[in-house]
XYZ file of C-alpha atoms in Angstrom:
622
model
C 6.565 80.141 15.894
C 6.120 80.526 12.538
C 7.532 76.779 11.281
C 5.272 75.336 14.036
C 2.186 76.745 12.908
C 3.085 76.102 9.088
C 3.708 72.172 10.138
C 0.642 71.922 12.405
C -1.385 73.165 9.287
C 0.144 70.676 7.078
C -0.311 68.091 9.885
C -4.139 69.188 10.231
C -5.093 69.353 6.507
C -3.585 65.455 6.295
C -0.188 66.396 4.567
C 1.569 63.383 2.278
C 3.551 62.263 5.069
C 0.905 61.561 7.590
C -0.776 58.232 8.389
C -4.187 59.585 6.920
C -3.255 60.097 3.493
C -4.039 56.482 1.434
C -1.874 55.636 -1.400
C -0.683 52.366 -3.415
C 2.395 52.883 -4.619
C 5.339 54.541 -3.132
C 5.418 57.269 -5.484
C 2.159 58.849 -4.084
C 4.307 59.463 -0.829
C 6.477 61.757 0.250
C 10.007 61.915 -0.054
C 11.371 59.296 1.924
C 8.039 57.652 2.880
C 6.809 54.179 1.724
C 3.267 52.659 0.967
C 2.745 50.317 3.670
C -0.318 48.577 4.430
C -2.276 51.203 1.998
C -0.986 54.411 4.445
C 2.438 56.521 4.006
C 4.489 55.558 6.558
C 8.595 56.798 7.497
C 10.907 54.497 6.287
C 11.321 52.740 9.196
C 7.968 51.773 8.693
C 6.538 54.243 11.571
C 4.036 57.522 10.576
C 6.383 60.418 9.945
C 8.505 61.986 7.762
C 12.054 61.210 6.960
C 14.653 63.966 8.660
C 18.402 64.575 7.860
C 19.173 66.676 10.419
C 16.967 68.313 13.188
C 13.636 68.342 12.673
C 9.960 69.334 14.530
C 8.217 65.953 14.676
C 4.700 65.854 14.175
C 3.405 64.660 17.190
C 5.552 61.764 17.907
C 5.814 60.887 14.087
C 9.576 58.241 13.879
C 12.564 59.965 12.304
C 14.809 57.535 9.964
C 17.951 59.690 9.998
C 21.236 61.350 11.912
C 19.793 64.321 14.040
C 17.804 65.110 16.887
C 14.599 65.610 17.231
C 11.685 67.554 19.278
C 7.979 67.015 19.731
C 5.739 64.506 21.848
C 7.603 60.942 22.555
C 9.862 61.038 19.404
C 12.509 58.538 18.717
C 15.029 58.362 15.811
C 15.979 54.848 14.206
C 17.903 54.095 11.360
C 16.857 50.328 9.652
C 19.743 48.965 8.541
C 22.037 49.731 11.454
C 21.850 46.654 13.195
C 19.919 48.186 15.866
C 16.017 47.241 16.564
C 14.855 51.014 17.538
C 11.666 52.715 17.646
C 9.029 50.597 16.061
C 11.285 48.688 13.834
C 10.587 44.838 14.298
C 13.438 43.399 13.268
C 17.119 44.284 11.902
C 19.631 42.360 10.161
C 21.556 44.905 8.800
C 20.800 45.557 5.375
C 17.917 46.798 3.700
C 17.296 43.819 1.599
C 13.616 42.193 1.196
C 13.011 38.343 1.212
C 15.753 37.845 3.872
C 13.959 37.700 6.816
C 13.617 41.421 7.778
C 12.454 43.932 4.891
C 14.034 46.926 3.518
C 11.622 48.959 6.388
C 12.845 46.542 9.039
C 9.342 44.560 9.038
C 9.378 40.957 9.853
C 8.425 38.962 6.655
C 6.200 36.161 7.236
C 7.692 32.809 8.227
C 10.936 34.152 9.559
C 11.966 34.716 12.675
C 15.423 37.338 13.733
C 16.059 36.552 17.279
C 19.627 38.282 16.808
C 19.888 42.539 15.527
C 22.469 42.622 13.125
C 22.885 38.832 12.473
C 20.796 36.945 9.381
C 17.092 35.781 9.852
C 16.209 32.513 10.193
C 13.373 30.335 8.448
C 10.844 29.037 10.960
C 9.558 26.272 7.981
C 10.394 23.123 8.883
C 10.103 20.737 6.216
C 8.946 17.249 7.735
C 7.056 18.973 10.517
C 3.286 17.827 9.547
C 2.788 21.686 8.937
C 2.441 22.959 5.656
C 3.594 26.471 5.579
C 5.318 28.707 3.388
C 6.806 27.990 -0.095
C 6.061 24.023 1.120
C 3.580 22.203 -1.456
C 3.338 19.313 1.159
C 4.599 17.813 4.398
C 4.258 14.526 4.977
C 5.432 14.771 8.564
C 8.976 13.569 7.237
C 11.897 14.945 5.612
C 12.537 11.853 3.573
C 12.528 12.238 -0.458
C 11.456 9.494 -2.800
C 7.540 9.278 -0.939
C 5.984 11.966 -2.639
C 6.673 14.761 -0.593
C 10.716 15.481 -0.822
C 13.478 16.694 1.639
C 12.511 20.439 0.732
C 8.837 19.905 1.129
C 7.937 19.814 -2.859
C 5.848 17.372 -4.959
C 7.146 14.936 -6.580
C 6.315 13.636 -9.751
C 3.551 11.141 -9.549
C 2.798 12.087 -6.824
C -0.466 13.505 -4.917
C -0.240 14.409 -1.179
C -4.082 15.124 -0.632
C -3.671 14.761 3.305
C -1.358 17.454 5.259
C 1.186 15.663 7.653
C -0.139 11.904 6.016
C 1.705 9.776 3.824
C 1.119 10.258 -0.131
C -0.215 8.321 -2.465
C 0.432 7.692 -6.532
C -1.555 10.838 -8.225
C -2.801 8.801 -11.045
C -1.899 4.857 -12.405
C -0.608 4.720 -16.217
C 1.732 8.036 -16.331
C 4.588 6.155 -16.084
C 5.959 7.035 -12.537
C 5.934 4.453 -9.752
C 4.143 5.842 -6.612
C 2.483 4.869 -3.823
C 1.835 1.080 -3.501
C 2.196 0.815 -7.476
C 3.739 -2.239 -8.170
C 4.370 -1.124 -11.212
C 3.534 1.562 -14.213
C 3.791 1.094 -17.732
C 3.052 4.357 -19.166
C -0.733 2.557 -19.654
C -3.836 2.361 -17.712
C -4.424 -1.043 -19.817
C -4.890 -4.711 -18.092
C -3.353 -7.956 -19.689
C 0.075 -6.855 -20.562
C 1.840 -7.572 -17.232
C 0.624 -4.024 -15.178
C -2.931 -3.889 -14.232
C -5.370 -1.148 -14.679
C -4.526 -0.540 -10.884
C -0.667 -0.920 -11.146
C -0.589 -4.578 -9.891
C 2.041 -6.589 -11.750
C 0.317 -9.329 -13.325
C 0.456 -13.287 -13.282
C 3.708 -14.555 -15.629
C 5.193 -10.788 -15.967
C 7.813 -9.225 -14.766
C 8.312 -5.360 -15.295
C 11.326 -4.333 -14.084
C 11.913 -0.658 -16.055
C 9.241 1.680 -15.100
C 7.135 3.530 -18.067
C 8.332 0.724 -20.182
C 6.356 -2.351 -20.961
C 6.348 -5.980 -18.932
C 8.237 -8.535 -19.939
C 6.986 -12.221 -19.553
C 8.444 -14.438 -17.335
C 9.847 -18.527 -17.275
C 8.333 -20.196 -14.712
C 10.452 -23.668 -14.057
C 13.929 -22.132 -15.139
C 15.231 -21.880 -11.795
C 15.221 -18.316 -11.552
C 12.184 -16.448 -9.607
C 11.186 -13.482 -11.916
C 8.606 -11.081 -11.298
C 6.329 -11.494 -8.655
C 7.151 -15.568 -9.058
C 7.618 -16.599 -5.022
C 10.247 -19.335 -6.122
C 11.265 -21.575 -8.899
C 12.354 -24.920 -8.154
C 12.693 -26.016 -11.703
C 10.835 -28.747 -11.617
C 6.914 -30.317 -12.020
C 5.713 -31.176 -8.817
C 3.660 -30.343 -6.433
C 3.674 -30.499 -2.570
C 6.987 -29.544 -2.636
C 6.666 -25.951 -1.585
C 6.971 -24.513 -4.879
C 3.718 -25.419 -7.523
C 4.173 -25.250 -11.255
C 3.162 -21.383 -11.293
C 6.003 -20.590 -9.030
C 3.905 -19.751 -5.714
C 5.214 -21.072 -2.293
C 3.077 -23.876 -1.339
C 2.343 -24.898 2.618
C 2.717 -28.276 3.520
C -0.141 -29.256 6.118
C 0.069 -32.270 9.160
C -2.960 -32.609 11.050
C -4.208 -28.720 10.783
C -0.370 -27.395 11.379
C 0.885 -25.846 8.083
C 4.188 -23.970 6.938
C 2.637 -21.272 6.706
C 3.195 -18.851 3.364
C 3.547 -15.035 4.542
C 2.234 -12.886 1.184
C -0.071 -15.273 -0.012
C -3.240 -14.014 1.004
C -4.210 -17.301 3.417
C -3.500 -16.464 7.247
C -2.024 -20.147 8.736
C -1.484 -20.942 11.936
C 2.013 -19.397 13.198
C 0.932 -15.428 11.193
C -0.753 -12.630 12.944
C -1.656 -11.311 10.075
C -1.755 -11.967 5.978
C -2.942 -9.546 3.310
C -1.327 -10.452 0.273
C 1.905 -9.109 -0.034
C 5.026 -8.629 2.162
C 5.343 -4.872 2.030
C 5.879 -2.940 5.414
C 4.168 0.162 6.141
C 1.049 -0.909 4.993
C -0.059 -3.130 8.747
C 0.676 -6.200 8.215
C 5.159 -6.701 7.529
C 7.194 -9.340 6.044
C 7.185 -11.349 8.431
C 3.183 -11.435 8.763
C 3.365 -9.410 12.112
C 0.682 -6.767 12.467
C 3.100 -3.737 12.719
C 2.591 -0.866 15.473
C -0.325 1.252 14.773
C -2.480 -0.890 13.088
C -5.049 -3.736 13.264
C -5.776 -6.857 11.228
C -8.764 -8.403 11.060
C -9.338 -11.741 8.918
C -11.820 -11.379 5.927
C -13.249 -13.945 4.015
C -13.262 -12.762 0.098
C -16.104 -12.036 -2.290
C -16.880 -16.176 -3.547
C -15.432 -15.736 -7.093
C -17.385 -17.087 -10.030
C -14.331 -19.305 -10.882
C -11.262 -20.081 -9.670
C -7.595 -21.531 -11.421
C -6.360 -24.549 -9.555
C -2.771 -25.659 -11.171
C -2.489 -29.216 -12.225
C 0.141 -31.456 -13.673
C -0.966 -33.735 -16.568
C 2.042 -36.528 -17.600
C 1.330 -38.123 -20.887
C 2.329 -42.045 -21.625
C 2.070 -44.025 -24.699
C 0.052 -47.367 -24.709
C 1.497 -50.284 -24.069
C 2.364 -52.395 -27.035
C 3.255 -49.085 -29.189
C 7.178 -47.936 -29.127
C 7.728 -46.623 -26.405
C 4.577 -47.447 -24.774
C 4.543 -48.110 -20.990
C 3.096 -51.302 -19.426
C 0.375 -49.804 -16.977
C -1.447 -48.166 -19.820
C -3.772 -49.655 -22.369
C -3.519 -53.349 -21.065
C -4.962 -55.072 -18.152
C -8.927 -53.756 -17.499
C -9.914 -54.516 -13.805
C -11.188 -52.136 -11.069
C -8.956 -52.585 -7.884
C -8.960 -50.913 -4.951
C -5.212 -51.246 -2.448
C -2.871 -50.251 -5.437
C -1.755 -47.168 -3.025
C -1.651 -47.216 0.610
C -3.422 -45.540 3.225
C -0.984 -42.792 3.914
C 0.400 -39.869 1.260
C 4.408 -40.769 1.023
C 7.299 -38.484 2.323
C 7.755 -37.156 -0.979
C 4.131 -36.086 -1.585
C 3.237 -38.973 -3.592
C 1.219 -42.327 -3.138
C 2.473 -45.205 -2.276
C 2.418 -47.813 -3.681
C 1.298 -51.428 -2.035
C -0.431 -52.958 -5.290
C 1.717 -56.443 -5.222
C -0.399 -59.288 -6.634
C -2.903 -56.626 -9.126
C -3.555 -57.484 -12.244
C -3.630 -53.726 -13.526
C 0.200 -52.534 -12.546
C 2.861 -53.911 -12.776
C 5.176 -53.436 -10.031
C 6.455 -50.237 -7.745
C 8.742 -48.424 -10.554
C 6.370 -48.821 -13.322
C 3.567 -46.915 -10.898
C 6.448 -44.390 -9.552
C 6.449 -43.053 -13.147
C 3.295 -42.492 -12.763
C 3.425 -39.190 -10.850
C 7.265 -38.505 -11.864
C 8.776 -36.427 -14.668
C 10.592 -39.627 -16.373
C 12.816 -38.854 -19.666
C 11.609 -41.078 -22.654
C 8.423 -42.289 -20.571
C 6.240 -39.077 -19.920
C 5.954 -36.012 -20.999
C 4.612 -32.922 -18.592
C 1.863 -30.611 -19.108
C 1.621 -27.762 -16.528
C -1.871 -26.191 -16.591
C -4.602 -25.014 -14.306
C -8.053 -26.638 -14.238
C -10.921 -24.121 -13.494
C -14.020 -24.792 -11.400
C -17.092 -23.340 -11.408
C -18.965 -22.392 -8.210
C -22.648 -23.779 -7.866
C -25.701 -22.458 -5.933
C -24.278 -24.671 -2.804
C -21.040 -22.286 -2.665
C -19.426 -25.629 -3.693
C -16.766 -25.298 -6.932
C -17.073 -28.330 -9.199
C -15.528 -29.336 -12.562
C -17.664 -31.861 -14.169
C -17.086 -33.217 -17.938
C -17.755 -36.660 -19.563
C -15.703 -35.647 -21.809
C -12.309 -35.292 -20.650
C -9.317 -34.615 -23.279
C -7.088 -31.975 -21.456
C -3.903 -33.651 -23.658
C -5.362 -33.269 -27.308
C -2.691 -32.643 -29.105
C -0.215 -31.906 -26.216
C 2.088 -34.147 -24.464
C 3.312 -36.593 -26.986
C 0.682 -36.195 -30.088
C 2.491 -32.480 -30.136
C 5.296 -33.547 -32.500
C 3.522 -36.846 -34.231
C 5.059 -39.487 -31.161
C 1.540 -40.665 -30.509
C -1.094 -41.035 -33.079
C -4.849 -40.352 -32.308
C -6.743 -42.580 -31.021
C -10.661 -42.237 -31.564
C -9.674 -38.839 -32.270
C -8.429 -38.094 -28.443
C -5.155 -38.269 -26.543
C -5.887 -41.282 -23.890
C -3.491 -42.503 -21.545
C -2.545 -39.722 -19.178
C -3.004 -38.594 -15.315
C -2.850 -35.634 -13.612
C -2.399 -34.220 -9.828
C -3.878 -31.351 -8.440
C -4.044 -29.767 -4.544
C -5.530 -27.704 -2.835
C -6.034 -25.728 0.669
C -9.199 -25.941 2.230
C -10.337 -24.397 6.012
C -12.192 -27.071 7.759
C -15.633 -26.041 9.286
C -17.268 -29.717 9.614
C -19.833 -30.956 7.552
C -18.255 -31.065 4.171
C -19.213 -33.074 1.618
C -16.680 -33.819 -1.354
C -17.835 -35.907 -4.199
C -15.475 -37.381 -6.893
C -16.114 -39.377 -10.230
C -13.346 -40.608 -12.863
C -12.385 -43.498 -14.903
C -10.250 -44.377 -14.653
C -8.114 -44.255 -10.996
C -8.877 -41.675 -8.805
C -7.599 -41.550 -4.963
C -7.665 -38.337 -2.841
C -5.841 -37.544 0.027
C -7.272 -35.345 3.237
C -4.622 -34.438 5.783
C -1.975 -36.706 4.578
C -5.142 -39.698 4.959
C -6.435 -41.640 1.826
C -10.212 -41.414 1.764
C -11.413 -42.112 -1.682
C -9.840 -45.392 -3.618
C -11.016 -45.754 -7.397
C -8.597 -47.413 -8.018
C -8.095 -49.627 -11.318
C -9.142 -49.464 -15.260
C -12.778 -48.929 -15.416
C -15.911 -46.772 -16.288
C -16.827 -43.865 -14.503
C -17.160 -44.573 -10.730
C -17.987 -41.968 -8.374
C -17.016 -42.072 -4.786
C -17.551 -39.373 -2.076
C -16.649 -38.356 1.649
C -18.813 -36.554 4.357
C -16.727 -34.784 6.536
C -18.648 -35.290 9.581
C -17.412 -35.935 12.849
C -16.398 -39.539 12.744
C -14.552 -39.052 9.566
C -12.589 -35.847 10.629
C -11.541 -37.691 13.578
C -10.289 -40.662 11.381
C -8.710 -38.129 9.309
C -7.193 -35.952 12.285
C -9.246 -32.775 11.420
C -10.168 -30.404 13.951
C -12.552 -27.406 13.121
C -10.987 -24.547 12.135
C -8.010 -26.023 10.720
C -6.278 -25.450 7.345
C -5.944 -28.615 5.586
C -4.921 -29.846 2.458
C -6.679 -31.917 0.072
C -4.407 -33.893 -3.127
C -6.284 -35.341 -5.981
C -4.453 -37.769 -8.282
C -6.470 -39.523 -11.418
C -5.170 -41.385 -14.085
C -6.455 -42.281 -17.754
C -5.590 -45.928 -18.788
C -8.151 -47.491 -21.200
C -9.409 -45.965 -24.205
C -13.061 -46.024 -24.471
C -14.095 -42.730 -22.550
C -12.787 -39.855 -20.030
C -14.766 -38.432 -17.245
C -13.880 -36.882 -14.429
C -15.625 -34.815 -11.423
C -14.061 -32.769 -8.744
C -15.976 -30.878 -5.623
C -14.352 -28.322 -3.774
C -15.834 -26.478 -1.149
C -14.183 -24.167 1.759
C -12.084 -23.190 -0.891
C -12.325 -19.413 0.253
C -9.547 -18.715 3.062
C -9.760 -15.630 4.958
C -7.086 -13.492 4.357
C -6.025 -10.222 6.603
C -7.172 -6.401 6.159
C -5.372 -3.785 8.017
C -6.063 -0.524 9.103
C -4.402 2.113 11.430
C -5.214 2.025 14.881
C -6.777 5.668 15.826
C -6.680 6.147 19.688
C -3.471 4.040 19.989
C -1.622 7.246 20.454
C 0.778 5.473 17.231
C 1.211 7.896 14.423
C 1.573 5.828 11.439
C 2.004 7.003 8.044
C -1.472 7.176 6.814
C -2.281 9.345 10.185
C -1.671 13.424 10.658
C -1.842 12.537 14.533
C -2.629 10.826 17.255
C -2.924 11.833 21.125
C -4.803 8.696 22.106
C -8.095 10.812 22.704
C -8.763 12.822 19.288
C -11.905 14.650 20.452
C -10.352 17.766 18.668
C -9.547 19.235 21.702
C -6.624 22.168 22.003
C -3.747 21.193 20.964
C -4.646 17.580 20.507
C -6.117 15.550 17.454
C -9.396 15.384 15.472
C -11.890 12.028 15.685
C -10.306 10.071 13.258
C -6.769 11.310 13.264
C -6.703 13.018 10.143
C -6.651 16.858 11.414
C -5.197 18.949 14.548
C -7.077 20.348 16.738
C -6.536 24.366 17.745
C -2.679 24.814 18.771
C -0.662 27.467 19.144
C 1.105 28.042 15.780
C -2.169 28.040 13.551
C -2.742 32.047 13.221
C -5.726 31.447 14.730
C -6.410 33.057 18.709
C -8.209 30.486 20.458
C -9.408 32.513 22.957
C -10.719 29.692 24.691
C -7.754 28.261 25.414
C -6.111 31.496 26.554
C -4.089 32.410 23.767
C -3.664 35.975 23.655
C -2.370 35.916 20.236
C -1.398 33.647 17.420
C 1.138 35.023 14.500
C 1.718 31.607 12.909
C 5.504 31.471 14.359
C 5.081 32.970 18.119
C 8.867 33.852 18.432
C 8.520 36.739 20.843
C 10.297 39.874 19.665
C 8.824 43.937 19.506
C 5.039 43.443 18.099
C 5.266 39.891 18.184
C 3.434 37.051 19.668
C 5.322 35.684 22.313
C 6.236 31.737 22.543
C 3.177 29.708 24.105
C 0.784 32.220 22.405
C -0.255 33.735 25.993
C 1.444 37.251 25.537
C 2.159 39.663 23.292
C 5.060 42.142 23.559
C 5.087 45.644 21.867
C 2.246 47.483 20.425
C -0.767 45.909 21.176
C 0.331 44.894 24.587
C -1.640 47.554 26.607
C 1.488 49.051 27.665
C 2.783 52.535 26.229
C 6.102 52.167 25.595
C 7.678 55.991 24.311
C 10.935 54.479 23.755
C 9.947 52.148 20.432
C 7.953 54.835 19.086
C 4.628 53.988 20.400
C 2.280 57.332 21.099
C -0.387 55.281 21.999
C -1.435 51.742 23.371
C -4.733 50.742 23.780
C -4.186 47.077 23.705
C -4.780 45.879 20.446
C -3.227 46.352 17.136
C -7.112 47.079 14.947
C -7.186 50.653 12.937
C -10.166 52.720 13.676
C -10.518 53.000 16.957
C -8.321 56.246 17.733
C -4.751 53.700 18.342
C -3.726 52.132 14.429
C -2.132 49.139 14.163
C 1.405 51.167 14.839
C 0.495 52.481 18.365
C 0.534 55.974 16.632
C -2.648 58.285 17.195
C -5.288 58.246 14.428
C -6.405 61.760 13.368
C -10.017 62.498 12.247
């Protein structure tokens, strides 16, 4: 009688092993007791003391030891044994922390111990569009080498701003490749082969990353860089220009078309530039699942670089010299016939004119020809006008000044220029009807339109300008149908010296090109989305408006109510205490149902302190 009444006073003055007395360490407890959630608790993690043998139980207070026990609804456990007893949660075993289970048999967060006695398990799963845990990211993948690797860290260069959505390059210029960098020199400089926004640029190649760009050879037969091909030679038309860019060839609005150059043809869905995947529009210029393409027409840039081949002759009479230049002085009109030749170059028809001299001195007109010519690659740049139109326009026109063969001393000034030349250029132009193209040279100038001639200058003369209105009887002459992608081929030639000029119009030279985006509401996920039901109206367990968030769903630690949950732990494994799978039940303390056998003295159907049941289903005093 005695002991009782010495224990109850204890119990009633809030003794150190009760659930009333506050600490933060351990040490403030007594012996055998731990500091758990800010109250001494047994070590099982129950209010109580610790017992070694029999013991009077305060009440229902857990005993962690080997005896019996007496008092209201006690129950002995031992964490460690293997055994989930009383109002342990969990145990594997051992008293270890960080495995799963805790040294006072306590579930740690993201674990789950379906089996007493056998090691926890993780409940992360890396690549599960959750970010929980240790994880930095999850990209909704388990794939390293995209930001996000196969254990859910950052990698370097990386920035995964988006939970569950692809990646994307943290900054341009540190040196990693990321993202859709094409490259990364270590720079965030322009104009030495890697953009300012990690583009590789024009006549570079960079193939070490964090290291500089090396340039690149166009014409020596090897495509380097972001060079399309390299046919090794000087001519256009051919499918491969002078800059080492696939060309289209075009028959009456029908071109080849050129997937990843920025110019949707007929025969692609889709074009934006490039022939990445992943990004809508794939290799093969097929809008890929997920997204849509829509065709854009590009900002109208101030200028624009059109390449063109200028071949340089010597005038007749000099060594060398060749017989069509600097001789005969006549405007004639026929020299080349109506129709472009198979090989992309006029023909020509000119028997009987006083200003050539026969089919293979005009061949070498247009033709790379040892010991005749010599080629100039270049690019000629227009300038767009207040009509939209581009136009080049010089009386003036010396693009071979000491090039060609005045470069080593083979041709000697004359009137301080480099005469006798002629260049090509072509271009790709969608027809909307209505055009008007205007030309001036002297001294030959013929263009081509859909394989058609439709300006003849032919002939050594001064400046004559000639023009075409592509209105509906001449689109119909010329096979054009609105809408169409055509091509246009401009060839001049410089045979007389007393002057240059030479005028070129373009206009529809802006083709649209493709921009994609991902589909939301196509129930697709694609990379760039963190879901998609088809709806995304945010509703439970579904996807936000614009498929870049999750609605409420079980698994969030949040108790959507609304939706029925009962509870939501964050891993809903089921288990004493713990949320049940599905989030509509909870099993142990807190479940409204006393339960003597795991320890519980109390159950009032919630697990909140302060309202006379704590969070341990143990009976709060005061």
């Amino acid at each position: 009688m005695r002991l009782s009444l010495i224990l109850l006073s204890l119990v009633v003055a809030g003794c150190e092993c009760g659930p009333s007395v506050k600490c933060k360490t351990s040490d403030e407890c007594g012996h055998g007791q731990l500091c758990v959630g800010g109250f001494c608790r047994g070590s099982s993690g129950a209010d109580g003391g610790t017992g070694g043998g029999n013991a009077t139980g305060g009440g229902g207070g857990v005993m962690s030891g080997g005896g019996g026990a007496t008092g209201g609804g006690s129950t002995m456990s031992v964490c460690g044994n293997g055994m989930v007893e009383g109002m342990e949660r969990c145990d594997d075993g051992n008293l270890n922390n960080f495995d799963g289970c805790n040294q006072i048999c306590i579930l740690e967060p993201n674990s789950a111990c379906p089996t007493p006695g056998q090691p926890c398990v993780s409940t992360i799963v890396c690549g599960d569009g959750l970010r929980t845990g240790n994880e930095q990211c999850d990209d909704r993948n388990p794939t390293p080498g995209d930001g996000c690797s196969a254990t859910c860290t950052l990698e370097a260069g990386w920035a995964c701003p988006t939970i569950g959505a692809a990646c994307v390059a943290a900054r341009c210029g540190d040196g990693i490749l990321a993202g859709f960098e094409e490259c990364d020199d270590n720079n965030a400089g322009s104009t030495d082969g890697c953009s300012s926004t990690c583009v590789i640029e024009e006549g570079f190649a960079c193939a070490t990353v964090g290291q500089m760009c090396t340039r690149t050879t166009c014409g020596n037969g090897t495509p380097e860089g972001i060079e399309q091909c390299d046919d090794a030679n000087n001519d256009l038309g051919d499918g491969c220009d002078t800059t080492c860019h696939r060309e289209p060839r075009c028959m009456s609005g029908t071109c080849t078309a050129v997937c990843g150059d920025g110019i949707r043809q007929m025969g692609e869905v889709c074009d934006d530039g490039n022939t990445r995947a992943g990004d809508g529009c794939g290799p093969l210029c097929l809008v890929e699942a997920g997204y849509m393409c829509a065709d854009i027409t590009p900002a109208a840039q101030p200028t624009l670089a059109i390449p063109i081949v200028y071949r340089d002759f010597r005038a007749f009479g000099t060594t060398g010299g060749h017989i069509d230049f600097e001789n005969v002085i006549a405007a004639e009109a026929g020299i080349v016939g109506p129709m472009i030749g198979a090989t992309g170059k006029p023909v020509y028809v000119g028997g009987g004119m006083v200003t050539t001299h026969g089919q293979t001195a005009f061949d070498q007109w247009y033709r790379d020809t040892a010991g005749v010519n010599r080629t100039v690659v270049d690019r000629l740049t227009v300038t767009r006008d207040n009509t939209g139109s581009y136009v080049f326009d010089s009386d003036d026109f010396f693009p071979l000044d000491g090039r060609g063969w005045q470069s080593d001393g083979s041709e000697p000034n004359q009137a301080g220029h480099n005469f006798n030349f002629t260049s090509e250029l072509r271009y790709w132009f969608n027809f909307a009807g209505g055009e008007s193209l205007d030309f001036r040279g002297d001294d030959d100038v013929w263009v081509f339109i859909n394989g058609r001639l439709c300006v003849d200058l032919g002939g050594v003369h001064g400046p004559q300008s000639g023009a075409v209105t592509l209105d509906a009887t001449t689109a119909a002459n010329l096979g054009l149908t609105t809408g169409g992608i055509y091509e246009a081929i401009v060839f001049q030639a410089e045979r007389h010296t007393t002057g240059s000029s030479y005028r070129l119009t373009l206009r529809g030279f802006n083709a649209p090109r493709s921009s994609c985006t991902f589909r939301c509401g196509d129930g697709v996920v694609t990379r760039y989305e963190v879901c998609d039901d088809g709806i995304n109206d945010g509703r439970y367990g579904g996807c936000l408006p614009g498929c870049l968030g999750r609605g409420g769903y079980c698994g969030d630690s949040v108790v959507q109510m609304s939706a029925g949950e009962v509870c939501d732990d964050g891993q809903n494994t089921g288990g004493a205490g713990m949320c049940a799978p599905g989030c509509g039940a909870q099993s142990g303390c807190g479940d409204g149902q006393l339960t003597p056998s795991t320890g519980e003295v109390c159950d009032d159907g919630n697990r909140a302190p302060g309202d006379g049941c704590d969070a341990m289903c143990q009976i709060e005093l005061g």
